[in-house]
mmCIF file of C-alpha atoms and ligand atoms in Angstrom:
data_model
loop_
_atom_site.group_PDB
_atom_site.id
_atom_site.type_symbol
_atom_site.label_atom_id
_atom_site.label_comp_id
_atom_site.label_asym_id
_atom_site.label_seq_id
_atom_site.Cartn_x
_atom_site.Cartn_y
_atom_site.Cartn_z
ATOM 1 C CA UNK A 1261 -21.557 -57.605 -62.041
ATOM 2 C CA UNK A 1262 -24.110 -59.983 -63.088
ATOM 3 C CA UNK A 1263 -23.394 -63.625 -61.282
ATOM 4 C CA UNK A 1264 -24.630 -66.056 -64.387
ATOM 5 C CA UNK A 1265 -24.547 -69.805 -63.232
ATOM 6 C CA UNK A 1266 -25.007 -72.845 -65.484
ATOM 7 C CA UNK A 1267 -26.731 -76.029 -63.661
ATOM 8 C CA UNK A 1268 -26.098 -79.354 -64.868
ATOM 9 C CA UNK A 1269 -28.289 -82.618 -63.887
ATOM 10 C CA UNK A 1270 -27.679 -85.866 -64.568
ATOM 11 C CA UNK A 1271 -28.282 -88.168 -61.061
ATOM 12 C CA UNK A 1272 -30.546 -90.741 -62.752
ATOM 13 C CA UNK A 1273 -32.364 -90.826 -66.292
ATOM 14 C CA UNK A 1274 -32.883 -87.258 -67.108
ATOM 15 C CA UNK A 1275 -30.070 -84.833 -68.737
ATOM 16 C CA UNK A 1276 -30.842 -81.446 -67.846
ATOM 17 C CA UNK A 1277 -28.952 -78.094 -68.182
ATOM 18 C CA UNK A 1278 -30.279 -74.397 -66.679
ATOM 19 C CA UNK A 1279 -28.826 -70.989 -66.728
ATOM 20 C CA UNK A 1280 -29.953 -68.594 -64.034
ATOM 21 C CA UNK A 1281 -28.714 -64.866 -64.002
ATOM 22 C CA UNK A 1282 -28.864 -63.210 -60.585
ATOM 23 C CA UNK A 1283 -31.157 -65.940 -59.169
ATOM 24 C CA UNK A 1284 -33.425 -65.942 -62.132
ATOM 25 C CA UNK A 1285 -34.256 -68.653 -64.128
ATOM 26 C CA UNK A 1286 -33.573 -68.005 -67.999
ATOM 27 C CA UNK A 1287 -33.578 -71.422 -69.328
ATOM 28 C CA UNK A 1288 -34.341 -74.880 -67.976
ATOM 29 C CA UNK A 1289 -33.923 -77.719 -70.730
ATOM 30 C CA UNK A 1290 -34.409 -81.325 -70.267
ATOM 31 C CA UNK A 1291 -33.943 -84.288 -72.485
ATOM 32 C CA UNK A 1292 -35.783 -87.181 -71.162
ATOM 33 C CA UNK A 1293 -34.678 -91.271 -71.696
ATOM 34 C CA UNK A 1294 -38.004 -92.781 -72.802
ATOM 35 C CA UNK A 1295 -35.875 -95.878 -73.660
ATOM 36 C CA UNK A 1296 -36.035 -97.148 -69.796
ATOM 37 C CA UNK A 1297 -39.787 -97.972 -70.586
ATOM 38 C CA UNK A 1298 -38.966 -100.835 -72.309
ATOM 39 C CA UNK A 1299 -37.498 -102.146 -69.281
ATOM 40 C CA UNK A 1300 -39.911 -101.276 -66.429
ATOM 41 C CA UNK A 1301 -37.256 -99.002 -64.897
ATOM 42 C CA UNK A 1302 -34.385 -97.305 -65.495
ATOM 43 C CA UNK A 1303 -31.216 -99.174 -66.110
ATOM 44 C CA UNK A 1304 -28.107 -97.740 -64.987
ATOM 45 C CA UNK A 1305 -25.590 -98.469 -68.095
ATOM 46 C CA UNK A 1306 -28.505 -97.398 -70.403
ATOM 47 C CA UNK A 1307 -28.822 -94.337 -68.420
ATOM 48 C CA UNK A 1308 -25.117 -93.565 -68.300
ATOM 49 C CA UNK A 1309 -25.115 -93.997 -72.336
ATOM 50 C CA UNK A 1310 -27.406 -91.714 -73.094
ATOM 51 C CA UNK A 1311 -26.305 -88.505 -70.999
ATOM 52 C CA UNK A 1312 -23.282 -88.853 -73.147
ATOM 53 C CA UNK A 1313 -25.386 -88.683 -76.099
ATOM 54 C CA UNK A 1314 -27.846 -85.775 -74.790
ATOM 55 C CA UNK A 1315 -25.404 -83.459 -72.394
ATOM 56 C CA UNK A 1316 -23.969 -81.748 -74.967
ATOM 57 C CA UNK A 1317 -26.891 -80.806 -76.948
ATOM 58 C CA UNK A 1318 -28.940 -80.102 -73.967
ATOM 59 C CA UNK A 1319 -26.273 -77.561 -72.486
ATOM 60 C CA UNK A 1320 -26.054 -75.960 -76.274
ATOM 61 C CA UNK A 1321 -30.265 -75.402 -76.160
ATOM 62 C CA UNK A 1322 -30.010 -74.180 -72.475
ATOM 63 C CA UNK A 1323 -27.540 -71.401 -73.503
ATOM 64 C CA UNK A 1324 -29.129 -70.661 -76.591
ATOM 65 C CA UNK A 1325 -32.800 -70.011 -75.020
ATOM 66 C CA UNK A 1326 -31.294 -68.367 -72.071
ATOM 67 C CA UNK A 1327 -29.265 -65.982 -75.116
ATOM 68 C CA UNK A 1328 -25.877 -66.351 -72.817
ATOM 69 C CA UNK A 1329 -22.000 -66.926 -74.474
ATOM 70 C CA UNK A 1330 -20.213 -69.649 -72.372
ATOM 71 C CA UNK A 1331 -17.710 -66.625 -71.765
ATOM 72 C CA UNK A 1332 -20.333 -65.116 -69.628
ATOM 73 C CA UNK A 1333 -20.586 -67.838 -67.201
ATOM 74 C CA UNK A 1334 -19.761 -66.949 -63.692
ATOM 75 C CA UNK A 1335 -19.557 -70.827 -62.628
ATOM 76 C CA UNK A 1336 -20.846 -74.350 -63.291
ATOM 77 C CA UNK A 1337 -22.636 -76.054 -60.792
ATOM 78 C CA UNK A 1338 -23.222 -80.114 -61.097
ATOM 79 C CA UNK A 1339 -25.626 -82.694 -59.170
ATOM 80 C CA UNK A 1340 -22.302 -84.678 -57.279
ATOM 81 C CA UNK A 1341 -25.029 -87.488 -55.499
ATOM 82 C CA UNK A 1342 -26.673 -89.135 -54.504
ATOM 83 C CA UNK A 1343 -27.835 -90.868 -57.725
ATOM 84 C CA UNK A 1344 -26.526 -93.777 -60.029
ATOM 85 C CA UNK A 1345 -22.766 -93.389 -60.271
ATOM 86 C CA UNK A 1346 -22.543 -93.858 -64.261
ATOM 87 C CA UNK A 1347 -25.216 -91.210 -64.566
ATOM 88 C CA UNK A 1348 -23.069 -88.731 -62.435
ATOM 89 C CA UNK A 1349 -19.912 -89.298 -63.593
ATOM 90 C CA UNK A 1350 -21.059 -87.877 -67.211
ATOM 91 C CA UNK A 1351 -22.561 -84.916 -65.399
ATOM 92 C CA UNK A 1352 -19.606 -84.376 -63.569
ATOM 93 C CA UNK A 1353 -16.804 -84.991 -66.097
ATOM 94 C CA UNK A 1354 -18.874 -82.446 -68.537
ATOM 95 C CA UNK A 1355 -19.363 -79.956 -65.441
ATOM 96 C CA UNK A 1356 -15.228 -80.262 -64.591
ATOM 97 C CA UNK A 1357 -14.257 -79.919 -68.601
ATOM 98 C CA UNK A 1358 -16.416 -76.749 -69.024
ATOM 99 C CA UNK A 1359 -15.120 -75.014 -66.005
ATOM 100 C CA UNK A 1360 -11.309 -75.943 -66.653
ATOM 101 C CA UNK A 1361 -11.770 -74.563 -70.404
ATOM 102 C CA UNK A 1362 -13.211 -71.462 -69.051
ATOM 103 C CA UNK A 1363 -11.349 -71.024 -65.988
ATOM 104 C CA UNK A 1364 -14.350 -70.458 -63.787
ATOM 105 C CA UNK A 1365 -15.073 -71.802 -60.366
ATOM 106 C CA UNK A 1366 -17.003 -75.412 -59.905
ATOM 107 C CA UNK A 1367 -19.649 -75.944 -57.407
ATOM 108 C CA UNK A 1368 -20.913 -79.105 -56.215
ATOM 109 C CA UNK A 1369 -24.636 -79.512 -55.481
ATOM 110 C CA UNK A 1370 -26.311 -82.491 -53.297
ATOM 111 C CA UNK A 1371 -29.624 -83.232 -55.472
ATOM 112 C CA UNK A 1372 -31.906 -83.550 -52.398
ATOM 113 C CA UNK A 1373 -30.792 -80.346 -51.124
ATOM 114 C CA UNK A 1374 -31.587 -78.973 -54.743
ATOM 115 C CA UNK A 1375 -34.940 -80.424 -54.717
ATOM 116 C CA UNK A 1376 -35.860 -78.409 -51.838
ATOM 117 C CA UNK A 1377 -34.200 -75.099 -53.012
ATOM 118 C CA UNK A 1378 -36.398 -75.643 -56.285
ATOM 119 C CA UNK A 1379 -38.652 -73.449 -54.146
ATOM 120 C CA UNK A 1380 -36.363 -70.517 -54.763
ATOM 121 C CA UNK A 1381 -36.440 -70.648 -58.409
ATOM 122 C CA UNK A 1382 -39.308 -68.257 -58.841
ATOM 123 C CA UNK A 1383 -42.026 -66.232 -56.630
ATOM 124 C CA UNK A 1384 -43.498 -66.894 -54.120
ATOM 125 C CA UNK A 1385 -40.534 -68.003 -52.091
ATOM 126 C CA UNK A 1386 -40.849 -69.899 -48.593
ATOM 127 C CA UNK A 1387 -40.148 -67.975 -45.576
ATOM 128 C CA UNK A 1388 -37.483 -69.980 -43.131
ATOM 129 C CA UNK A 1389 -37.963 -71.938 -41.085
ATOM 130 C CA UNK A 1390 -40.041 -73.957 -43.355
ATOM 131 C CA UNK A 1391 -40.691 -77.832 -43.337
ATOM 132 C CA UNK A 1392 -40.292 -79.400 -46.899
ATOM 133 C CA UNK A 1393 -41.357 -82.994 -47.430
ATOM 134 C CA UNK A 1394 -38.925 -84.101 -50.134
ATOM 135 C CA UNK A 1395 -40.686 -87.155 -52.177
ATOM 136 C CA UNK A 1396 -38.801 -88.603 -55.204
ATOM 137 C CA UNK A 1397 -38.052 -92.021 -56.838
ATOM 138 C CA UNK A 1398 -35.373 -92.369 -54.469
ATOM 139 C CA UNK A 1399 -36.200 -90.531 -51.480
ATOM 140 C CA UNK A 1400 -38.754 -89.568 -48.886
ATOM 141 C CA UNK A 1401 -37.721 -87.214 -46.385
ATOM 142 C CA UNK A 1402 -38.769 -84.525 -44.288
ATOM 143 C CA UNK A 1403 -36.373 -81.545 -43.918
ATOM 144 C CA UNK A 1404 -36.371 -78.896 -41.456
ATOM 145 C CA UNK A 1405 -34.890 -75.876 -43.622
ATOM 146 C CA UNK A 1406 -33.426 -73.291 -41.533
ATOM 147 C CA UNK A 1407 -31.820 -71.268 -44.443
ATOM 148 C CA UNK A 1408 -30.692 -71.802 -48.020
ATOM 149 C CA UNK A 1409 -27.844 -74.050 -47.269
ATOM 150 C CA UNK A 1410 -28.723 -75.287 -43.613
ATOM 151 C CA UNK A 1411 -30.850 -77.943 -43.616
ATOM 152 C CA UNK A 1412 -32.055 -81.150 -41.108
ATOM 153 C CA UNK A 1413 -33.423 -84.543 -42.011
ATOM 154 C CA UNK A 1414 -35.924 -85.099 -39.123
ATOM 155 C CA UNK A 1415 -37.795 -88.073 -40.892
ATOM 156 C CA UNK A 1416 -37.242 -90.409 -43.968
ATOM 157 C CA UNK A 1417 -38.142 -93.928 -45.055
ATOM 158 C CA UNK A 1418 -36.833 -97.032 -43.582
ATOM 159 C CA UNK A 1419 -37.467 -98.650 -46.760
ATOM 160 C CA UNK A 1420 -38.696 -97.543 -50.281
ATOM 161 C CA UNK A 1421 -39.351 -94.000 -51.300
ATOM 162 C CA UNK A 1422 -42.832 -92.901 -52.064
ATOM 163 C CA UNK A 1423 -42.241 -92.789 -55.732
ATOM 164 C CA UNK A 1424 -40.770 -96.095 -55.755
ATOM 165 C CA UNK A 1425 -44.314 -97.379 -54.024
ATOM 166 C CA UNK A 1426 -45.940 -95.636 -56.763
ATOM 167 C CA UNK A 1427 -43.608 -97.185 -59.606
ATOM 168 C CA UNK A 1428 -43.836 -100.241 -58.140
ATOM 169 C CA UNK A 1429 -47.467 -100.855 -57.202
ATOM 170 C CA UNK A 1430 -48.118 -99.590 -61.142
ATOM 171 C CA UNK A 1431 -45.853 -102.353 -62.283
ATOM 172 C CA UNK A 1432 -47.913 -104.756 -60.914
ATOM 173 C CA UNK A 1433 -50.990 -103.475 -62.453
ATOM 174 C CA UNK A 1434 -49.056 -103.535 -65.795
ATOM 175 C CA UNK A 1435 -48.272 -100.050 -66.291
ATOM 176 C CA UNK A 1436 -45.157 -98.486 -67.767
ATOM 177 C CA UNK A 1437 -42.423 -97.099 -66.131
ATOM 178 C CA UNK A 1438 -42.673 -94.426 -64.142
ATOM 179 C CA UNK A 1439 -45.927 -95.052 -62.831
ATOM 180 C CA UNK A 1440 -46.697 -92.554 -60.725
ATOM 181 C CA UNK A 1441 -47.900 -90.012 -63.354
ATOM 182 C CA UNK A 1442 -50.004 -92.593 -64.717
ATOM 183 C CA UNK A 1443 -51.591 -93.570 -61.342
ATOM 184 C CA UNK A 1444 -52.172 -89.905 -60.621
ATOM 185 C CA UNK A 1445 -54.293 -89.673 -63.917
ATOM 186 C CA UNK A 1446 -56.183 -92.722 -63.380
ATOM 187 C CA UNK A 1447 -56.859 -91.874 -59.494
ATOM 188 C CA UNK A 1448 -59.035 -89.182 -60.761
ATOM 189 C CA UNK A 1449 -61.531 -91.494 -62.597
ATOM 190 C CA UNK A 1450 -61.768 -93.954 -59.634
ATOM 191 C CA UNK A 1451 -62.857 -94.123 -56.243
ATOM 192 C CA UNK A 1452 -60.433 -95.466 -53.379
ATOM 193 C CA UNK A 1453 -62.620 -97.918 -52.105
ATOM 194 C CA UNK A 1454 -59.958 -100.584 -51.406
ATOM 195 C CA UNK A 1455 -58.184 -100.207 -48.062
ATOM 196 C CA UNK A 1456 -54.760 -101.199 -47.845
ATOM 197 C CA UNK A 1457 -52.670 -101.017 -44.394
ATOM 198 C CA UNK A 1458 -51.348 -98.107 -42.635
ATOM 199 C CA UNK A 1459 -47.673 -99.065 -41.554
ATOM 200 C CA UNK A 1460 -47.010 -98.530 -37.643
ATOM 201 C CA UNK A 1461 -43.563 -96.471 -37.845
ATOM 202 C CA UNK A 1462 -42.385 -94.918 -34.899
ATOM 203 C CA UNK A 1463 -41.110 -90.967 -34.952
ATOM 204 C CA UNK A 1464 -41.324 -88.720 -38.079
ATOM 205 C CA UNK A 1465 -39.922 -91.851 -40.420
ATOM 206 C CA UNK A 1466 -41.700 -93.791 -43.064
ATOM 207 C CA UNK A 1467 -42.052 -97.275 -44.353
ATOM 208 C CA UNK A 1468 -43.445 -98.263 -47.941
ATOM 209 C CA UNK A 1469 -42.615 -101.877 -48.239
ATOM 210 C CA UNK A 1470 -45.600 -103.179 -46.220
ATOM 211 C CA UNK A 1471 -47.952 -101.538 -48.578
ATOM 212 C CA UNK A 1472 -46.175 -102.825 -51.481
ATOM 213 C CA UNK A 1473 -46.361 -106.193 -50.593
ATOM 214 C CA UNK A 1474 -50.001 -105.736 -49.402
ATOM 215 C CA UNK A 1475 -51.043 -104.744 -52.777
ATOM 216 C CA UNK A 1476 -49.311 -107.266 -54.234
ATOM 217 C CA UNK A 1477 -51.062 -110.050 -52.080
ATOM 218 C CA UNK A 1478 -54.279 -108.032 -52.660
ATOM 219 C CA UNK A 1479 -54.033 -107.969 -56.149
ATOM 220 C CA UNK A 1480 -53.079 -111.875 -56.468
ATOM 221 C CA UNK A 1481 -55.798 -113.095 -54.655
ATOM 222 C CA UNK A 1482 -58.289 -110.846 -56.801
ATOM 223 C CA UNK A 1483 -57.108 -112.305 -60.039
ATOM 224 C CA UNK A 1484 -57.295 -115.824 -58.846
ATOM 225 C CA UNK A 1485 -61.125 -115.129 -58.486
ATOM 226 C CA UNK A 1486 -61.318 -112.880 -61.699
ATOM 227 C CA UNK A 1487 -58.403 -112.506 -64.168
ATOM 228 C CA UNK A 1488 -59.805 -109.146 -65.648
ATOM 229 C CA UNK A 1489 -59.777 -108.012 -61.785
ATOM 230 C CA UNK A 1490 -57.235 -105.179 -62.676
ATOM 231 C CA UNK A 1491 -58.345 -103.874 -66.072
ATOM 232 C CA UNK A 1492 -61.828 -103.944 -64.612
ATOM 233 C CA UNK A 1493 -61.165 -101.813 -61.365
ATOM 234 C CA UNK A 1494 -57.798 -100.010 -62.468
ATOM 235 C CA UNK A 1495 -59.085 -96.588 -61.664
ATOM 236 C CA UNK A 1496 -60.219 -97.463 -57.761
ATOM 237 C CA UNK A 1497 -57.243 -99.531 -57.498
ATOM 238 C CA UNK A 1498 -54.919 -96.392 -58.358
ATOM 239 C CA UNK A 1499 -57.343 -94.198 -56.483
ATOM 240 C CA UNK A 1500 -56.840 -96.524 -53.351
ATOM 241 C CA UNK A 1501 -53.164 -96.866 -53.948
ATOM 242 C CA UNK A 1502 -52.670 -92.935 -54.082
ATOM 243 C CA UNK A 1503 -54.758 -92.251 -51.033
ATOM 244 C CA UNK A 1504 -52.649 -94.761 -49.266
ATOM 245 C CA UNK A 1505 -49.485 -93.377 -50.063
ATOM 246 C CA UNK A 1506 -50.952 -89.584 -49.910
ATOM 247 C CA UNK A 1507 -52.118 -90.043 -46.225
ATOM 248 C CA UNK A 1508 -49.096 -91.725 -44.890
ATOM 249 C CA UNK A 1509 -47.068 -88.872 -46.179
ATOM 250 C CA UNK A 1510 -49.360 -85.907 -44.577
ATOM 251 C CA UNK A 1511 -49.948 -87.604 -41.365
ATOM 252 C CA UNK A 1512 -46.440 -87.322 -40.581
ATOM 253 C CA UNK A 1513 -45.847 -83.880 -42.269
ATOM 254 C CA UNK A 1514 -48.779 -82.579 -39.316
ATOM 255 C CA UNK A 1515 -46.766 -84.422 -36.776
ATOM 256 C CA UNK A 1516 -43.764 -82.750 -37.710
ATOM 257 C CA UNK A 1517 -45.032 -79.413 -38.105
ATOM 258 C CA UNK A 1518 -46.637 -79.591 -34.716
ATOM 259 C CA UNK A 1519 -43.836 -80.999 -33.135
ATOM 260 C CA UNK A 1520 -41.540 -78.291 -34.306
ATOM 261 C CA UNK A 1521 -44.164 -75.341 -34.319
ATOM 262 C CA UNK A 1522 -43.485 -74.649 -37.787
ATOM 263 C CA UNK A 1523 -46.393 -72.635 -40.168
ATOM 264 C CA UNK A 1524 -44.623 -72.945 -43.441
ATOM 265 C CA UNK A 1525 -44.784 -76.182 -45.163
ATOM 266 C CA UNK A 1526 -43.534 -77.177 -48.806
ATOM 267 C CA UNK A 1527 -43.546 -80.474 -50.956
ATOM 268 C CA UNK A 1528 -40.560 -80.788 -53.508
ATOM 269 C CA UNK A 1529 -39.337 -83.758 -55.598
ATOM 270 C CA UNK A 1530 -41.102 -86.074 -58.082
ATOM 271 C CA UNK A 1531 -44.203 -87.112 -56.203
ATOM 272 C CA UNK A 1532 -45.214 -83.519 -55.389
ATOM 273 C CA UNK A 1533 -46.178 -83.527 -58.974
ATOM 274 C CA UNK A 1534 -49.237 -85.742 -57.585
ATOM 275 C CA UNK A 1535 -52.601 -83.835 -57.579
ATOM 276 C CA UNK A 1536 -53.521 -85.973 -54.437
ATOM 277 C CA UNK A 1537 -50.652 -84.786 -52.409
ATOM 278 C CA UNK A 1538 -51.131 -81.256 -53.912
ATOM 279 C CA UNK A 1539 -54.480 -81.168 -52.836
ATOM 280 C CA UNK A 1540 -54.364 -82.967 -49.829
ATOM 281 C CA UNK A 1541 -51.600 -80.665 -48.679
ATOM 282 C CA UNK A 1542 -53.982 -77.681 -49.338
ATOM 283 C CA UNK A 1543 -56.500 -78.885 -47.469
ATOM 284 C CA UNK A 1544 -54.211 -79.694 -44.440
ATOM 285 C CA UNK A 1545 -52.617 -76.067 -45.056
ATOM 286 C CA UNK A 1546 -55.852 -74.695 -44.057
ATOM 287 C CA UNK A 1547 -56.807 -76.816 -41.132
ATOM 288 C CA UNK A 1548 -53.346 -76.340 -39.608
ATOM 289 C CA UNK A 1549 -52.949 -72.286 -40.762
ATOM 290 C CA UNK A 1550 -49.994 -72.923 -42.717
ATOM 291 C CA UNK A 1551 -48.619 -71.211 -45.327
ATOM 292 C CA UNK A 1552 -48.002 -73.815 -48.246
ATOM 293 C CA UNK A 1553 -45.704 -73.770 -51.277
ATOM 294 C CA UNK A 1554 -46.054 -76.374 -53.927
ATOM 295 C CA UNK A 1555 -43.439 -75.762 -56.754
ATOM 296 C CA UNK A 1556 -44.761 -75.589 -60.805
ATOM 297 C CA UNK A 1557 -44.602 -78.967 -62.125
ATOM 298 C CA UNK A 1558 -41.312 -78.514 -64.322
ATOM 299 C CA UNK A 1559 -39.387 -77.756 -61.102
ATOM 300 C CA UNK A 1560 -40.907 -80.895 -58.832
ATOM 301 C CA UNK A 1561 -39.603 -83.880 -61.057
ATOM 302 C CA UNK A 1562 -35.736 -83.750 -61.684
ATOM 303 C CA UNK A 1563 -34.421 -80.417 -63.344
ATOM 304 C CA UNK A 1564 -31.379 -78.459 -63.781
ATOM 305 C CA UNK A 1565 -33.101 -74.883 -62.558
ATOM 306 C CA UNK A 1566 -32.674 -76.396 -58.838
ATOM 307 C CA UNK A 1567 -29.069 -77.396 -59.606
ATOM 308 C CA UNK A 1568 -28.196 -74.062 -60.658
ATOM 309 C CA UNK A 1569 -30.269 -72.097 -57.878
ATOM 310 C CA UNK A 1570 -28.605 -74.240 -55.269
ATOM 311 C CA UNK A 1571 -24.972 -73.446 -57.207
ATOM 312 C CA UNK A 1572 -26.015 -69.766 -56.925
ATOM 313 C CA UNK A 1573 -26.301 -69.872 -53.063
ATOM 314 C CA UNK A 1574 -23.009 -71.580 -52.919
ATOM 315 C CA UNK A 1575 -21.331 -69.578 -55.041
ATOM 316 C CA UNK A 1576 -22.434 -66.407 -52.861
ATOM 317 C CA UNK A 1577 -20.910 -67.852 -49.848
ATOM 318 C CA UNK A 1578 -17.795 -69.037 -52.108
ATOM 319 C CA UNK A 1579 -18.333 -72.583 -51.340
ATOM 320 C CA UNK A 1580 -16.566 -74.080 -54.400
ATOM 321 C CA UNK A 1581 -14.691 -77.644 -55.341
ATOM 322 C CA UNK A 1582 -11.458 -78.793 -56.988
ATOM 323 C CA UNK A 1583 -10.865 -80.533 -60.155
ATOM 324 C CA UNK A 1584 -10.308 -83.455 -58.107
ATOM 325 C CA UNK A 1585 -14.118 -83.798 -56.870
ATOM 326 C CA UNK A 1586 -15.628 -87.399 -57.645
ATOM 327 C CA UNK A 1587 -19.461 -87.992 -57.497
ATOM 328 C CA UNK A 1588 -20.999 -89.772 -54.841
ATOM 329 C CA UNK A 1589 -23.773 -92.265 -55.372
ATOM 330 C CA UNK A 1590 -24.810 -92.597 -51.443
ATOM 331 C CA UNK A 1591 -24.448 -89.294 -49.493
ATOM 332 C CA UNK A 1592 -25.887 -87.914 -46.747
ATOM 333 C CA UNK A 1593 -27.299 -83.872 -46.076
HETATM 334 O O1 KG4 B 399 -37.699 -86.543 -58.543
HETATM 335 P P1 KG4 B 399 -37.866 -87.039 -59.666
HETATM 336 O O2 KG4 B 399 -38.236 -86.945 -61.052
HETATM 337 O O3 KG4 B 399 -36.481 -88.280 -59.891
HETATM 338 C C1 KG4 B 399 -35.826 -88.696 -58.509
HETATM 339 O O4 KG4 B 399 -34.518 -88.117 -58.049
HETATM 340 O O5 KG4 B 399 -36.125 -89.915 -58.099
HETATM 341 O O6 KG4 B 399 -38.699 -88.284 -59.015
HETATM 342 C C2 KG4 B 399 -39.533 -89.276 -59.711
HETATM 343 C C3 KG4 B 399 -40.520 -90.223 -59.211
HETATM 344 C C4 KG4 B 399 -40.816 -91.672 -59.933
HETATM 345 O O7 KG4 B 399 -41.107 -92.071 -58.921
HETATM 346 C C5 KG4 B 399 -42.335 -90.688 -60.438
HETATM 347 O O8 KG4 B 399 -43.421 -91.932 -60.420
HETATM 348 C C6 KG4 B 399 -42.948 -89.799 -59.401
HETATM 349 O O9 KG4 B 399 -41.454 -89.449 -58.969
HETATM 350 N N1 KG4 B 399 -43.569 -89.026 -59.855
HETATM 351 C C7 KG4 B 399 -45.346 -89.053 -59.179
HETATM 352 C C8 KG4 B 399 -46.020 -88.230 -60.230
HETATM 353 N N2 KG4 B 399 -44.831 -87.427 -61.173
HETATM 354 C C9 KG4 B 399 -43.498 -88.117 -60.865
HETATM 355 N N3 KG4 B 399 -45.617 -89.761 -58.530
HETATM 356 C C10 KG4 B 399 -47.316 -89.462 -58.306
HETATM 357 N N4 KG4 B 399 -47.389 -88.562 -59.176
HETATM 358 C C11 KG4 B 399 -47.071 -88.051 -59.965
HETATM 359 N N5 KG4 B 399 -48.041 -86.959 -60.795
HETATM 360 ZN ZN1 ZN B 400 -34.847 -86.064 -57.847
#
């Protein structure tokens, strides 16, 4: 009999639902919350309310697109954390009620594990073991992936996440939230001629708070001299910010791969949509003899396909949770 998983994601500001049949994605739907642009970042209370409005239509759309009746679903997988608690509560409550009404199992999913398993949403899938640089708005990690469910974080940020660095740098330049995709687009038109400092962090860990401050002081000093400095040099500033963030990420990834003697290397999470990082990984992969894996854009940023995929692997192992499960804002792997 077929295994059909309904995946639900609501950890931050995107409400998403997907249907997966025997490991194949049938639908992957998402409702973005444009409202946060007005505030320059995600407002948790606003996000939670928007999830409440979006969740039913998004799940309905995912089922219709997949041409699946709810009675055919084998289990409901949902993001249990980490994330914004008010946002997580909406997805978790919906998933619990849905599973209860159909008397089917409930599978809790770790959001960051799901970003890694987005690589199994379609072919070609990476061979184990592989390294995954997981870079999003809330996390920056190098993960040693031993099998579908066994993963070890071998490096992580000590302060800001890479996506946060993009977003905060963008805010200083007057760009809308989230600034990452705009910096990416503008960087293509510029030259990385401004040099921001490289943080000195031990082991495989990262730090982005220093470059955030360096960018702030740099812009402040330049604007003092020329009030139009940012508008006149926007593309070059974006190219410089992106180059620094990407070189920090790739440098540690190279060290990690050499240290662990791993030749299959992947990237995941929202920042893996970045053109500079994607091109940089490919170039480094050629130098180092890696097989590289970069997900399609729709599987990089938050999506429910990755939740359904993770739910599928957990379902096959019988890893279910009861109706007493609660979401957790901060959680380890
Ligand atoms: O994984 P994600 O969608 O949500 C979280 O779990 O955080 O990641 C969102 C982050 C934001 O910081 C956004 O600016 C960044 O990913 N991002 C990008 C790009 N697309 C999204 N950063 C740089 N370049 C991009 N093309
Ligand atoms: Zn994410």
